[in-house]
Amino acid sequence: MKTLRIALAAALVFVGISRSGQAQQTDSSAVLSALNGMLTAMRERNADALRATFHPAARMTLLRPTQDGSTQVVVLTGAQFVDAAMNPQGPVLDEPIRNPRLQLDGDLATVWAEYQVRVEGKVSHCGFDAFQLVRTAGSWKILNVSDTFRRTGCGPIWKL
């Protein structure tokens, strides 16, 4: 009887792990889909769609090199970022990511990924994005984005 209880307990743990793994896979897909929605909206210059990807408290932290070799930290709200990205006088921004590394715990997701910004068919700059997303009301929203920035070493346009 003791062996049966141990086997039953092990089976329940396995089922729990299996269900947890399925939930994790579903959440991972939803997080990456939310990021893709943001990047697609930027490329298509769809301000409403871009705005919809952000949590109301969203922040962008942009690390930019200065002339003296130090780093300037620029912080924007999500709304300020949308205005800048959708500026009709500005270029269309195409910013694919690749090699995303995703971490999930409950309603918080973090994605670290390489990015490459393309403007008018040429690589403008590249670096790494660090995204944090929060699940609210059943959907994933971008809460924070931080990035690095460089104009050299970006390579040719990626074939994704």
CSV table of C-alpha atoms in Angstrom, one decimal, residues 11 19 58 63 79 98 100 108 128-129 138 142 146 159:
chain,number,residue,atom,x,y,z
A,11,ALA,CA,2.1,10.7,-10.7
A,19,ARG,CA,0.4,21.2,-16.7
A,58,ALA,CA,5.0,51.9,-19.1
A,63,LEU,CA,20.9,54.2,-23.0
A,79,ALA,CA,2.9,57.7,-24.4
A,98,ARG,CA,16.2,37.8,-32.5
A,100,PRO,CA,15.0,36.2,-27.3
A,108,LEU,CA,5.9,39.1,-14.8
A,128,PHE,CA,20.0,44.6,-26.9
A,129,ASP,CA,16.5,45.2,-25.6
A,138,GLY,CA,-5.6,38.3,-18.9
A,142,ILE,CA,4.8,46.1,-21.9
A,146,SER,CA,15.5,49.3,-21.6
A,159,LYS,CA,17.4,37.4,-42.6
